[in-house]
Amino acid sequence: MISTLGLYRPRDTPLHRAPAWLKVLLLIITTVVVLVTSDTVTSLGIMCAALLLLASTAPPLRVTMWTLVGTALIGLVSSTLFLWRGDYDRALDVTADLLTIVSLALAITTSTSMAEMLDFVAYAARPIRAVLPPETLGLMFALMLRALPEVARIYMESRQAARARGLDKSIRAVVFPTTTRTVGFALQLGQAIHARGIGEEFDASHEARDARDKKRTKKRTQASTRSRKAQQAPSRGTGPEGSEDIETRSSESTGEAMSTEEAFERLIAPRGKNDK
Amino acid sequence: MIEFKGASVVAPDTGVTILRPTTLTLAERHISIVGANGGGKSTLVRLINGLIPPTEGSVEVEGLNVAKHGAEVRRRVGFLFTDPSAQLIMPTAVEDVMLSLRRSVKNKDERTRAALAALEEMGLGERADVSVSALSGGQRQLLALAGVLAVTPSVLIADEPTTLLDLRWRAHVGALLRSLPVQLIEVTHDLDSASRAERTIVIDDGGIAFDGDPREAIQHYRDLMFGRAARQAPPE
């Protein structure tokens, strides 16, 4: 299996020196331009420029050639309808557009380290920071790329193990161990991330916000408790519920602000026997 | 200094006691922990940096309660796992160490220099830009160690760090761990390595079976294991 992941090689080329945001912007603009442009000569010109840009990053030859040949074949298959109609210009345009986009994507992969890409993803995700911390998104991106080859390795090992047991044609003998081992790998990886303290700096950056949230929540909780106490005051002493229970419930129902670490610890924390 | 104050762990789903209430002070520079599989060794050391919270009791590292100051404790306590593959996240060696440094070194150039220096110390300087999947098992373990040490912890927990390594790498990684200027708590099945510690703890069936001099502890461990094996042998 040929993978374009991990193509990055540190070199001193103009594209290596360019910031990640500029390269991604170039890819987006070029993609829009080639999709809008239907002129074959222009498309071929842009394709040549993209190929030259890719060559300037000195990518690994074998992987690059296979990727480009595969893309050209996909382009030709996609253009079958145009070829059948005799619209050769359009067929050439579609194939050139595909090659342009893939060449630029490869050029970015070859010239941008994962750390740079991580920083870029974190930066680009800043507008949605209220929903998802940018650094968390960047880490998710890195973990996704990290998991792909690992899942492929687990699948290959499970297939070999099934063969060794004479279960060549059993889908279950491959799918079940692959699934359970993948989950096991994810758990191990999660523990390792936790142990390395990765992600906890994001909590630190949100410390001030958390403190504000906690202060507000505390005020709301106190107000809520006061109003409940006032409501239940006439029946106090006759019912089974004491004021302590009321306070406990009200703090739970207001959803007090919780850091990622607290949430994780609550998630994995052993529960008492009564919680089973 | 690490203090266990009646810390115990009960499995949340089954209610089985994994670690009985343990009170312990770990102050020596090199402590080894030995015991049978499933005895509770890994649970004990995972309590130290909050990977597992105690069901009852508490654990303190340098006066900090792990349950309350988990993030702060993890900055002081590094953890090295048995399988380095699960510990490495980024595609190349230098990027993985840089990931560990994101919190402490904000400047990217400085971070790169610090990561390269950490790799150089582990003898991986020339492999900095190599994909982690292209490294040997021993090199991966060294890389995982570089990632942990880059943030200069004062305590290093190594949970069977040499189990997956061949004899050559086992000797190299073992010697390297012992030479580090940190408090080393090593869970191991390698009795030779365990005997080089200042103190050895034998864990059995969720509790401390012996705690003291390494040679006596190892003898106790052998007696425990072989005695049990003799009892469990089928009658002739």
Coordinates of C-alpha atoms in Angstrom, one line a residue:
Chain A
M1 CA 0.0 0.0 0.0
I2 CA 1.4 3.4 -1.0
S3 CA 0.6 6.1 1.4
T4 CA 1.1 9.8 0.9
L5 CA 1.1 10.3 4.6
G6 CA 4.5 11.1 6.1
L7 CA 5.8 12.5 2.8
Y8 CA 7.3 15.5 4.5
R9 CA 11.1 15.9 4.2
P10 CA 12.8 18.9 5.7
R11 CA 14.4 20.8 2.8
D12 CA 15.3 24.4 2.0
T13 CA 13.0 25.2 -0.9
P14 CA 10.8 28.3 -1.3
L15 CA 7.7 26.2 -0.6
H16 CA 9.2 24.7 2.5
R17 CA 9.9 28.3 3.8
A18 CA 6.4 29.5 3.0
P19 CA 3.9 29.5 5.9
A20 CA 1.3 26.8 5.9
W21 CA -1.6 29.2 5.7
L22 CA -0.2 30.6 2.4
K23 CA 0.1 27.2 0.9
V24 CA -3.4 26.1 1.9
L25 CA -4.7 29.5 0.6
L26 CA -2.9 28.8 -2.7
L27 CA -4.5 25.4 -2.9
I28 CA -8.0 26.8 -2.3
I29 CA -7.7 29.6 -4.8
T30 CA -6.2 27.4 -7.5
T31 CA -8.9 24.8 -6.9
V32 CA -11.6 27.4 -7.4
V33 CA -9.9 28.9 -10.5
V34 CA -9.4 25.5 -12.2
L35 CA -13.0 24.5 -11.5
V36 CA -14.4 27.8 -12.8
T37 CA -12.1 27.9 -15.9
S38 CA -13.1 25.7 -18.7
D39 CA -10.4 26.7 -21.1
T40 CA -8.2 23.7 -21.9
V41 CA -5.0 25.7 -22.6
T42 CA -5.4 27.7 -19.3
S43 CA -6.0 24.4 -17.4
L44 CA -3.0 22.8 -18.9
G45 CA -0.9 25.8 -18.1
I46 CA -1.9 25.8 -14.5
M47 CA -1.3 22.1 -14.3
C48 CA 2.3 22.5 -15.6
A49 CA 2.9 25.3 -13.0
A50 CA 1.5 23.0 -10.2
L51 CA 3.7 20.1 -11.4
L52 CA 6.7 22.4 -11.4
L53 CA 5.9 23.6 -7.9
L54 CA 5.6 20.0 -6.8
A55 CA 9.0 19.1 -8.4
S56 CA 10.6 22.1 -6.6
T57 CA 9.9 20.5 -3.3
A58 CA 11.9 17.4 -4.3
P59 CA 9.2 14.9 -3.3
P60 CA 9.9 11.1 -3.0
L61 CA 9.9 9.9 -6.7
R62 CA 8.1 6.6 -6.5
V63 CA 5.2 7.6 -4.3
T64 CA 4.7 10.8 -6.3
M65 CA 4.8 9.1 -9.6
W66 CA 2.3 6.4 -8.5
T67 CA 0.0 9.0 -7.1
L68 CA 0.1 11.2 -10.3
V69 CA -0.4 8.1 -12.6
G70 CA -3.3 7.0 -10.4
T71 CA -4.8 10.5 -10.6
A72 CA -4.4 10.6 -14.3
L73 CA -6.2 7.3 -14.7
I74 CA -9.1 8.4 -12.4
G75 CA -9.2 11.6 -14.5
L76 CA -9.5 9.6 -17.7
V77 CA -12.2 7.4 -16.3
S78 CA -14.1 10.5 -15.1
S79 CA -13.8 11.9 -18.6
T80 CA -15.2 8.8 -20.4
L81 CA -18.5 10.5 -21.1
F82 CA -16.7 13.4 -22.8
L83 CA -14.4 11.1 -24.7
W84 CA -17.4 9.1 -25.9
R85 CA -19.1 12.3 -27.1
G86 CA -15.9 13.3 -28.8
D87 CA -15.4 16.3 -26.5
Y88 CA -11.6 15.8 -26.2
D89 CA -11.0 19.3 -24.9
R90 CA -13.4 18.9 -22.0
A91 CA -11.9 15.4 -21.1
L92 CA -8.4 17.0 -21.1
D93 CA -9.6 19.9 -19.0
V94 CA -11.1 17.6 -16.3
T95 CA -8.0 15.4 -16.2
A96 CA -5.7 18.5 -16.0
D97 CA -7.8 20.0 -13.2
L98 CA -7.6 16.8 -11.1
L99 CA -3.8 16.6 -11.6
T100 CA -3.4 20.3 -10.7
I101 CA -5.3 19.8 -7.4
V102 CA -3.5 16.6 -6.5
S103 CA -0.1 18.0 -7.4
L104 CA -0.6 21.0 -5.2
A105 CA -1.9 18.9 -2.3
L106 CA 1.2 16.7 -2.7
A107 CA 3.4 19.8 -2.8
I108 CA 1.9 21.0 0.5
T109 CA 2.3 17.5 2.1
T110 CA 5.9 17.3 1.1
S111 CA 6.8 20.8 2.2
T112 CA 4.8 21.1 5.5
S113 CA 5.6 19.4 8.7
M114 CA 2.8 17.9 10.8
A115 CA 3.7 20.4 13.6
E116 CA 3.2 23.3 11.2
M117 CA 0.0 21.9 9.9
L118 CA -1.2 21.4 13.5
D119 CA -0.4 25.0 14.3
F120 CA -2.3 26.0 11.1
V121 CA -5.4 23.9 12.0
A122 CA -5.4 25.3 15.5
Y123 CA -5.1 28.9 14.1
A124 CA -7.8 28.3 11.4
A125 CA -10.2 26.9 14.0
R126 CA -10.1 30.0 16.2
P127 CA -13.5 31.3 15.0
I128 CA -15.2 28.2 16.5
R129 CA -13.2 28.3 19.7
A130 CA -16.4 28.6 21.8
V131 CA -17.6 25.2 20.5
L132 CA -14.2 23.4 20.2
P133 CA -10.8 24.6 21.5
P134 CA -8.6 25.1 18.4
E135 CA -5.7 23.1 19.9
T136 CA -8.0 20.2 20.6
L137 CA -9.0 20.2 17.0
G138 CA -5.4 20.2 15.9
L139 CA -4.6 17.3 18.2
M140 CA -7.6 15.4 16.8
F141 CA -6.3 16.0 13.3
A142 CA -2.9 14.6 14.3
L143 CA -4.4 11.6 16.1
M144 CA -6.5 10.8 13.0
L145 CA -3.5 10.7 10.8
R146 CA -1.6 8.7 13.5
A147 CA -4.4 6.1 13.7
L148 CA -4.6 5.3 10.0
P149 CA -1.4 3.3 9.6
E150 CA -1.9 1.7 13.0
V151 CA -5.4 0.4 12.1
A152 CA -4.0 -0.8 8.7
R153 CA -1.3 -2.7 10.7
I154 CA -3.8 -4.2 13.1
Y155 CA -6.0 -5.3 10.1
M156 CA -3.0 -7.0 8.4
E157 CA -2.0 -8.8 11.6
S158 CA -5.6 -10.0 12.2
R159 CA -5.8 -11.3 8.6
Q160 CA -2.5 -13.2 9.0
A161 CA -3.6 -14.6 12.3
A162 CA -6.9 -15.8 10.7
R163 CA -5.0 -17.4 7.9
A164 CA -2.7 -19.1 10.3
R165 CA -5.7 -20.7 12.0
G166 CA -7.1 -21.8 8.6
L167 CA -9.9 -19.2 8.7
D168 CA -9.0 -17.5 5.4
K169 CA -12.6 -16.9 4.4
S170 CA -14.0 -16.0 7.7
I171 CA -14.9 -12.3 7.9
R172 CA -15.6 -12.5 11.6
A173 CA -12.1 -13.9 12.3
V174 CA -10.7 -10.7 10.8
V175 CA -13.2 -8.0 11.7
F176 CA -13.7 -8.9 15.4
P177 CA -10.0 -8.9 16.4
T178 CA -9.4 -5.8 14.3
T179 CA -12.2 -4.0 16.0
T180 CA -11.3 -5.0 19.6
R181 CA -7.6 -4.3 19.0
T182 CA -8.3 -0.9 17.5
V183 CA -10.4 0.0 20.5
G184 CA -7.5 -1.3 22.7
F185 CA -5.0 0.9 20.8
A186 CA -7.3 3.9 21.1
L187 CA -7.5 3.4 24.9
Q188 CA -3.7 3.0 25.2
L189 CA -3.2 6.1 23.1
G190 CA -5.7 8.1 25.2
Q191 CA -3.8 7.0 28.4
A192 CA -0.5 8.0 26.9
I193 CA -1.8 11.4 25.9
H194 CA -3.2 11.9 29.4
A195 CA 0.1 10.8 30.9
R196 CA 2.1 13.2 28.7
G197 CA -0.1 16.0 29.8
I198 CA -1.0 16.8 26.2
G199 CA -4.1 18.8 26.0
E200 CA -3.9 20.1 29.5
E201 CA -2.2 23.3 28.4
F202 CA -5.5 24.0 26.6
D203 CA -7.3 23.9 29.9
A204 CA -4.7 26.3 31.2
S205 CA -5.4 28.8 28.4
H206 CA -9.1 28.6 29.3
E207 CA -8.5 28.9 33.0
A208 CA -9.7 32.4 33.2
R209 CA -12.9 31.6 31.3
D210 CA -13.5 28.6 33.5
A211 CA -13.0 30.7 36.6
R212 CA -15.6 33.2 35.3
D213 CA -18.0 30.4 34.5
K214 CA -17.6 28.8 37.9
K215 CA -18.2 32.2 39.6
R216 CA -21.4 32.7 37.6
T217 CA -22.5 29.1 38.2
K218 CA -21.9 29.5 41.9
K219 CA -24.0 32.6 42.0
R220 CA -26.8 30.9 40.1
T221 CA -26.6 27.9 42.4
Q222 CA -26.8 30.0 45.5
A223 CA -29.8 31.9 44.0
S224 CA -31.5 28.7 43.0
T225 CA -30.9 27.2 46.4
R226 CA -32.3 30.2 48.2
S227 CA -35.5 30.2 46.1
R228 CA -36.0 26.4 46.6
K229 CA -35.5 26.8 50.3
A230 CA -38.0 29.6 50.3
Q231 CA -40.5 27.5 48.4
Q232 CA -40.0 24.4 50.7
A233 CA -39.8 26.3 54.0
P234 CA -43.4 25.6 55.2
S235 CA -43.0 21.8 54.7
R236 CA -39.4 21.5 56.1
G237 CA -39.1 18.9 58.8
T238 CA -42.1 16.9 57.6
G239 CA -40.7 15.6 54.3
P240 CA -37.9 13.1 53.7
E241 CA -35.7 15.7 52.0
G242 CA -33.3 17.8 54.0
S243 CA -31.7 21.1 52.9
E244 CA -28.4 19.2 52.1
D245 CA -30.1 17.1 49.5
I246 CA -31.6 20.2 47.9
E247 CA -28.2 21.8 47.7
T248 CA -26.7 18.7 46.2
R249 CA -29.3 18.4 43.5
S250 CA -29.3 22.1 42.6
S251 CA -25.5 22.1 42.0
E252 CA -25.9 19.1 39.8
S253 CA -28.7 20.5 37.8
T254 CA -27.0 23.8 37.0
G255 CA -24.2 21.9 35.2
E256 CA -21.2 23.4 36.9
A257 CA -18.3 24.3 34.6
M258 CA -16.0 21.3 34.3
S259 CA -12.5 21.2 32.8
T260 CA -11.5 18.6 30.3
E261 CA -9.4 16.9 32.9
E262 CA -12.2 16.7 35.4
A263 CA -14.6 15.4 32.7
F264 CA -12.0 12.7 31.7
E265 CA -11.4 11.7 35.3
R266 CA -15.2 11.5 36.0
L267 CA -15.5 9.4 32.9
I268 CA -12.9 6.9 33.9
A269 CA -13.3 7.2 37.7
P270 CA -14.4 3.9 39.3
R271 CA -17.9 4.2 40.6
G272 CA -19.2 2.9 43.9
K273 CA -21.1 -0.3 44.1
N274 CA -24.3 1.6 44.3
D275 CA -23.6 3.1 40.9
K276 CA -23.5 -0.2 39.1
Chain B
M1 CA 8.4 12.3 47.6
I2 CA 5.3 10.2 46.8
E3 CA 2.8 9.3 49.5
F4 CA 0.0 6.8 49.3
K5 CA -2.5 7.4 52.1
G6 CA -4.8 4.4 52.2
A7 CA -5.3 4.5 48.5
S8 CA -7.3 1.6 47.0
V9 CA -8.8 0.8 43.6
V10 CA -12.0 -1.1 43.0
A11 CA -13.1 -2.1 39.5
P12 CA -16.1 0.1 38.7
D13 CA -18.1 -2.6 36.9
T14 CA -17.3 -5.8 38.7
G15 CA -16.7 -4.4 42.2
V16 CA -13.5 -6.5 42.3
T17 CA -10.7 -5.0 44.5
I18 CA -7.7 -4.3 42.2
L19 CA -5.6 -2.6 44.9
R20 CA -6.2 -3.0 48.6
P21 CA -5.9 0.1 50.8
T22 CA -2.2 1.0 50.6
T23 CA -0.2 3.3 52.8
L24 CA 3.3 3.9 51.4
T25 CA 6.0 6.5 51.2
L26 CA 8.3 6.4 48.1
A27 CA 11.4 8.6 48.7
E28 CA 14.3 6.5 47.3
R29 CA 15.9 7.5 44.0
H30 CA 15.4 4.1 42.4
I31 CA 12.5 1.8 43.4
S32 CA 11.6 -1.3 41.6
I33 CA 8.2 -3.0 41.7
V34 CA 7.8 -6.7 40.9
G35 CA 4.9 -9.1 41.0
A36 CA 2.8 -11.5 39.1
N37 CA 0.7 -10.4 36.1
G38 CA -2.6 -9.0 37.2
G39 CA -1.3 -8.4 40.8
G40 CA -1.9 -4.6 40.8
K41 CA 1.6 -3.3 39.9
S42 CA 0.5 -1.1 37.0
T43 CA -2.6 0.1 38.9
L44 CA -0.3 1.2 41.8
V45 CA 2.0 3.3 39.5
R46 CA -1.0 4.7 37.5
L47 CA -2.3 6.2 40.7
I48 CA 0.8 8.3 41.0
N49 CA 0.1 10.5 38.0
G50 CA -3.7 10.2 38.1
L51 CA -4.2 7.9 35.2
I52 CA -6.4 5.9 37.6
P53 CA -8.1 7.8 40.5
P54 CA -8.2 6.0 43.8
T55 CA -11.6 4.7 44.9
E56 CA -10.7 5.5 48.5
G57 CA -7.7 7.3 50.1
S58 CA -5.4 9.6 48.3
V59 CA -2.0 9.9 46.7
E60 CA 0.3 12.9 47.0
V61 CA 3.3 13.8 44.9
E62 CA 5.6 16.4 46.4
G63 CA 2.7 17.5 48.7
L64 CA 0.2 17.8 45.8
N65 CA -2.9 15.7 45.9
V66 CA -3.1 13.9 42.6
A67 CA -6.9 13.9 42.5
K68 CA -7.0 17.7 42.9
H69 CA -3.9 18.8 41.1
G70 CA -3.7 16.2 38.3
A71 CA -2.3 18.4 35.6
E72 CA 0.3 19.9 38.0
V73 CA 1.4 16.4 39.1
R74 CA 1.7 15.2 35.5
R75 CA 4.1 18.0 34.8
R76 CA 6.3 16.5 37.5
V77 CA 5.8 12.8 36.9
G78 CA 6.7 11.3 33.5
F79 CA 5.3 8.0 32.4
L80 CA 7.0 5.5 30.1
F81 CA 4.7 2.7 28.8
T82 CA 5.6 -0.9 27.8
D83 CA 4.6 -0.4 24.2
P84 CA 6.1 2.9 22.8
S85 CA 4.0 2.7 19.7
A86 CA 1.0 3.7 21.7
Q87 CA 2.9 6.6 23.2
L88 CA 4.1 8.2 19.9
I89 CA 1.6 10.5 18.3
M90 CA 3.4 12.6 15.6
P91 CA 4.8 11.1 12.3
T92 CA 8.4 12.0 12.9
A93 CA 10.7 11.7 15.9
V94 CA 11.4 15.4 16.2
E95 CA 7.8 16.4 15.9
D96 CA 6.8 14.0 18.6
V97 CA 9.2 15.5 21.1
M98 CA 8.1 19.0 20.0
L99 CA 4.5 18.0 20.9
S100 CA 5.6 17.3 24.4
L101 CA 7.2 20.8 24.5
R102 CA 4.2 22.7 23.2
R103 CA 3.2 23.6 26.8
S104 CA 6.5 24.7 28.1
V105 CA 8.3 26.3 25.0
K106 CA 6.1 28.6 23.1
N107 CA 8.6 29.8 20.5
K108 CA 8.7 27.4 17.6
D109 CA 12.4 27.7 16.8
E110 CA 13.4 27.2 20.5
R111 CA 11.0 24.2 20.6
T112 CA 12.7 22.7 17.6
R113 CA 16.2 23.2 19.1
A114 CA 15.0 21.8 22.5
A115 CA 13.5 18.7 20.7
L116 CA 16.7 18.1 18.7
A117 CA 18.8 18.4 21.9
A118 CA 16.5 15.9 23.6
L119 CA 16.9 13.5 20.7
E120 CA 20.6 14.0 20.7
E121 CA 20.8 13.1 24.3
M122 CA 19.1 9.8 23.5
G123 CA 21.4 9.1 20.6
L124 CA 18.6 9.7 18.1
G125 CA 19.9 13.0 16.6
E126 CA 20.4 11.5 13.2
R127 CA 16.9 9.9 13.2
A128 CA 15.2 13.2 14.0
D129 CA 13.3 13.5 10.7
V130 CA 12.7 9.8 10.3
S131 CA 9.2 8.4 10.4
V132 CA 8.4 6.8 13.8
S133 CA 7.2 3.7 12.0
A134 CA 10.7 3.3 10.5
L135 CA 12.4 3.2 13.9
S136 CA 13.3 -0.1 15.6
G137 CA 11.5 -1.1 18.9
G138 CA 14.4 0.1 21.0
Q139 CA 14.7 3.4 19.1
R140 CA 10.9 3.9 19.6
Q141 CA 11.3 3.3 23.3
L142 CA 14.2 5.8 23.4
L143 CA 12.0 8.3 21.5
A144 CA 9.2 7.8 23.9
L145 CA 11.7 8.5 26.7
A146 CA 13.0 11.6 25.0
G147 CA 9.4 12.9 24.8
V148 CA 8.9 12.3 28.5
L149 CA 12.2 13.7 29.6
A150 CA 12.0 16.8 27.4
V151 CA 9.6 18.4 29.9
T152 CA 12.1 17.7 32.7
P153 CA 10.0 15.7 35.2
S154 CA 11.3 15.0 38.7
V155 CA 9.8 11.5 38.8
L156 CA 9.8 8.9 36.1
I157 CA 7.5 5.9 36.2
A158 CA 8.5 3.2 33.8
D159 CA 5.9 0.4 33.4
E160 CA 7.8 -2.6 32.1
P161 CA 9.9 -0.4 29.7
T162 CA 12.1 -3.2 28.4
T163 CA 9.6 -6.1 28.1
L164 CA 9.3 -5.7 24.3
L165 CA 13.0 -5.2 23.7
D166 CA 15.7 -7.6 22.7
L167 CA 18.7 -8.2 25.1
R168 CA 20.9 -5.5 23.6
W169 CA 18.2 -2.8 23.8
R170 CA 17.1 -4.0 27.2
A171 CA 20.6 -3.5 28.6
H172 CA 20.9 -0.1 26.8
V173 CA 17.5 1.3 27.9
G174 CA 17.9 -0.2 31.4
A175 CA 21.3 1.5 31.9
L176 CA 20.0 4.8 30.5
L177 CA 17.0 4.8 32.9
R178 CA 19.2 4.1 35.9
S179 CA 21.6 7.0 34.9
L180 CA 18.9 9.6 34.7
P181 CA 18.9 12.4 37.4
V182 CA 15.2 11.7 38.4
Q183 CA 13.4 9.5 40.9
L184 CA 12.8 6.3 39.0
I185 CA 10.0 4.0 39.8
E186 CA 10.3 0.9 37.6
V187 CA 7.7 -1.8 37.2
T188 CA 9.6 -4.8 35.8
H189 CA 9.7 -8.6 35.3
D190 CA 13.5 -8.3 34.8
L191 CA 14.7 -9.4 38.2
D192 CA 18.3 -8.4 37.3
S193 CA 17.2 -4.9 36.7
A194 CA 14.9 -4.9 39.8
S195 CA 17.9 -6.0 42.0
R196 CA 19.8 -2.8 41.1
A197 CA 17.2 -0.6 42.8
E198 CA 17.6 0.8 46.2
R199 CA 14.3 -0.6 47.3
T200 CA 12.0 -3.3 45.9
I201 CA 8.3 -3.7 46.5
V202 CA 6.6 -7.0 45.8
I203 CA 3.0 -6.7 44.8
D204 CA 0.7 -9.7 45.0
D205 CA -3.0 -10.1 44.8
G206 CA -3.7 -6.4 45.1
G207 CA -1.5 -5.7 48.1
I208 CA 2.1 -5.3 49.2
A209 CA 3.6 -8.7 49.9
F210 CA 7.1 -7.4 50.7
D211 CA 8.8 -4.0 50.8
G212 CA 12.5 -3.6 51.4
D213 CA 16.0 -4.7 50.3
P214 CA 16.0 -5.8 46.6
R215 CA 17.7 -9.1 47.2
E216 CA 15.4 -10.2 50.0
A217 CA 12.4 -8.9 48.0
I218 CA 13.3 -10.9 45.0
Q219 CA 13.9 -14.0 47.1
H220 CA 10.5 -13.5 48.6
Y221 CA 8.9 -13.0 45.2
R222 CA 10.6 -16.3 43.9
D223 CA 9.3 -18.2 47.0
L224 CA 5.9 -16.7 46.4
M225 CA 5.7 -17.7 42.8
F226 CA 7.3 -21.1 43.0
G227 CA 5.3 -22.0 46.1
R228 CA 2.1 -21.1 44.3
A229 CA 3.2 -23.0 41.2
A230 CA 3.9 -26.1 43.4
R231 CA 0.5 -25.8 45.0
Q232 CA -1.2 -25.4 41.6
A233 CA 0.6 -28.3 40.0
P234 CA -1.7 -31.2 39.1
P235 CA -1.2 -34.3 41.4
E236 CA 0.8 -37.1 39.9

